[in-house]
XYZ file of C-alpha atoms in Angstrom:
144
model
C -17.041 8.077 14.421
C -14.944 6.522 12.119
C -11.303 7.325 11.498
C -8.920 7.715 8.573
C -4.988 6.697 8.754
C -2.758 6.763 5.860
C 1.184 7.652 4.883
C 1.828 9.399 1.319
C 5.433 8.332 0.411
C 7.479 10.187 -2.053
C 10.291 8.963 -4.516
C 13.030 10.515 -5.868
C 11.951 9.177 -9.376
C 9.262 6.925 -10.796
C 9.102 3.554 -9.091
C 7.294 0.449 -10.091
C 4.486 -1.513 -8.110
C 7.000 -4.718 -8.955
C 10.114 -2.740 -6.791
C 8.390 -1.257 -3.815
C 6.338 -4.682 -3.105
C 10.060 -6.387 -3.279
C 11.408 -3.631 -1.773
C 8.972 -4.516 1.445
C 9.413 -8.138 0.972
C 12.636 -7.821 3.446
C 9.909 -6.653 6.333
C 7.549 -9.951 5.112
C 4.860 -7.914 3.574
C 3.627 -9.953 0.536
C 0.924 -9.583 -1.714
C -0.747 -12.645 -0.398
C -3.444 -11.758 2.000
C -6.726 -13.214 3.731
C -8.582 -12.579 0.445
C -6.213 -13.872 -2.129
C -4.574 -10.802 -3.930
C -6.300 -7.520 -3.938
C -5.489 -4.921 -7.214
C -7.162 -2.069 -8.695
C -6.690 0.061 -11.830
C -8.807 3.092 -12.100
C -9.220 3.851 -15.730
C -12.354 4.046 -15.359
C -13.018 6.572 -12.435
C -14.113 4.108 -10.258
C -11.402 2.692 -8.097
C -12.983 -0.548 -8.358
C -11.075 -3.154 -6.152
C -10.704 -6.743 -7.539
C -8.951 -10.252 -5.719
C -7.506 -13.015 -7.483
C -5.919 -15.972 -6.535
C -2.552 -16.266 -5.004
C -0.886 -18.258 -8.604
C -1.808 -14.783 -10.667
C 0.814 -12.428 -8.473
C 3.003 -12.277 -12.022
C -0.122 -10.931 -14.166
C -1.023 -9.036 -11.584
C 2.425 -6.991 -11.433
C 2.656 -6.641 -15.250
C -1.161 -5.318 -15.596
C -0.788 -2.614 -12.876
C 3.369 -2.347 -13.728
C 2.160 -1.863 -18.107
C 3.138 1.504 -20.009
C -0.603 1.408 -20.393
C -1.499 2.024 -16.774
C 1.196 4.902 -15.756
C -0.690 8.088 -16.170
C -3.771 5.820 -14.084
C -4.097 5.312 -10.247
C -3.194 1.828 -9.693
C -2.777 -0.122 -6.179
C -2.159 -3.585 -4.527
C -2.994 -4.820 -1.042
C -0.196 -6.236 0.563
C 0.063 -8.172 3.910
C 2.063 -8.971 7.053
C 0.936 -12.757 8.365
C 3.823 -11.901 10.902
C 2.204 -9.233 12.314
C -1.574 -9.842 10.716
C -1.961 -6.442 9.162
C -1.597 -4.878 5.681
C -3.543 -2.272 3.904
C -3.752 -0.709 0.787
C -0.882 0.728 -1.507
C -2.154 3.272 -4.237
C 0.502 4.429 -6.521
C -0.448 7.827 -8.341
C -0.191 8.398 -12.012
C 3.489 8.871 -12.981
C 4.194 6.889 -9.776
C 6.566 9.143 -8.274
C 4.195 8.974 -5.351
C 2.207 6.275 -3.597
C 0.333 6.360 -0.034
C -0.482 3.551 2.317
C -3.983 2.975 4.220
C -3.883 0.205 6.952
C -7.045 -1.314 6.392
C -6.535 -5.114 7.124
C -6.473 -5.617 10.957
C -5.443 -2.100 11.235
C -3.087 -1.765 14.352
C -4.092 0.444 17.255
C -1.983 2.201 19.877
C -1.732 -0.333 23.028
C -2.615 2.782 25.039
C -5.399 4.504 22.597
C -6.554 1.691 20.236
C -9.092 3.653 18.437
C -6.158 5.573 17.127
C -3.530 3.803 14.433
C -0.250 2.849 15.191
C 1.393 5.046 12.743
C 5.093 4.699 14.156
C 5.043 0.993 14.072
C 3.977 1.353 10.095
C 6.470 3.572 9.311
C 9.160 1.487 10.783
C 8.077 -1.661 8.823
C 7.459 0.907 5.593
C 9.687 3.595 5.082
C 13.231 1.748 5.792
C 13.352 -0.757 2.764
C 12.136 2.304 0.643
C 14.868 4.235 1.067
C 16.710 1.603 -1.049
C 14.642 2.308 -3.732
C 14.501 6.146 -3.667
C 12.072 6.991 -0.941
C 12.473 10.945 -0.177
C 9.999 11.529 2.606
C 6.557 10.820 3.725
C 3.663 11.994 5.284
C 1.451 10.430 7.751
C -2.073 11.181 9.488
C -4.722 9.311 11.458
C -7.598 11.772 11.777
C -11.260 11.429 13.003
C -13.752 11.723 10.083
């Protein structure tokens, strides 16, 4: 049985990619992780996932960040080497919304570890949003 975990995080306007990863930078999450940089931009349908090298972070931003993109899904993994953990962010088109799935080293409950460690996620996540204009979230770990 496998198991899906993620937090959908609302703003109180449009946000960029750009703010919310420097936004999260103050808990040492960082784009950087085990695979390079990980981005997607699905105008295509497909939510094809690409990595890149740690010296493209600043293309990376603008192409997901561009006029272009807004009314696409667009995301960025980002990355804890503190706590070795990160998932994925996808930001929805208009990006007054984006929602979090822990899927690097995903952290368990010490007591349960099959099951996600959703407080500890939303303590690293949801304080240094509210500086930007988060206005609530929503979290789940569910059996598929």
């Amino acid at each position: 049985m496998s198991r899906t975990a993620d937090i959908d995080l609302a703003f109180e306007r449009a946000v960029t990619v750009e703010a919310v990863v420097g936004a999260l930078a103050g808990e040492r999450w960082s784009l950087q992780e085990p695979l390079g940089v990980s981005y997607m931009v699905n105008n295509d349908g497909l939510f094809n996932w690409q990595s890149a090298p740690t010296d493209q972070v600043t293309q990376i931003l603008a192409l997901v960040d561009s006029p272009d993109n807004i009314h696409y899904h667009v995301g960025v993994c980002i990355y804890s080497s503190a706590a070795k953990t990160g998932g994925q962010l996808l930001f929805h088109a208009g990006r007054s919304h984006c929602s979090f799935t822990p899927t690097i080293d995903r952290r368990g409950l010490s007591e349960a570890s099959r099951l996600t460690d959703i407080a500890w996620y939303l303590n690293k996540l949801v304080s240094p949003l509210l500086a930007i204009g988060l206005t609530g979230y929503e979290a789940r770990d569910l059996a598929d």
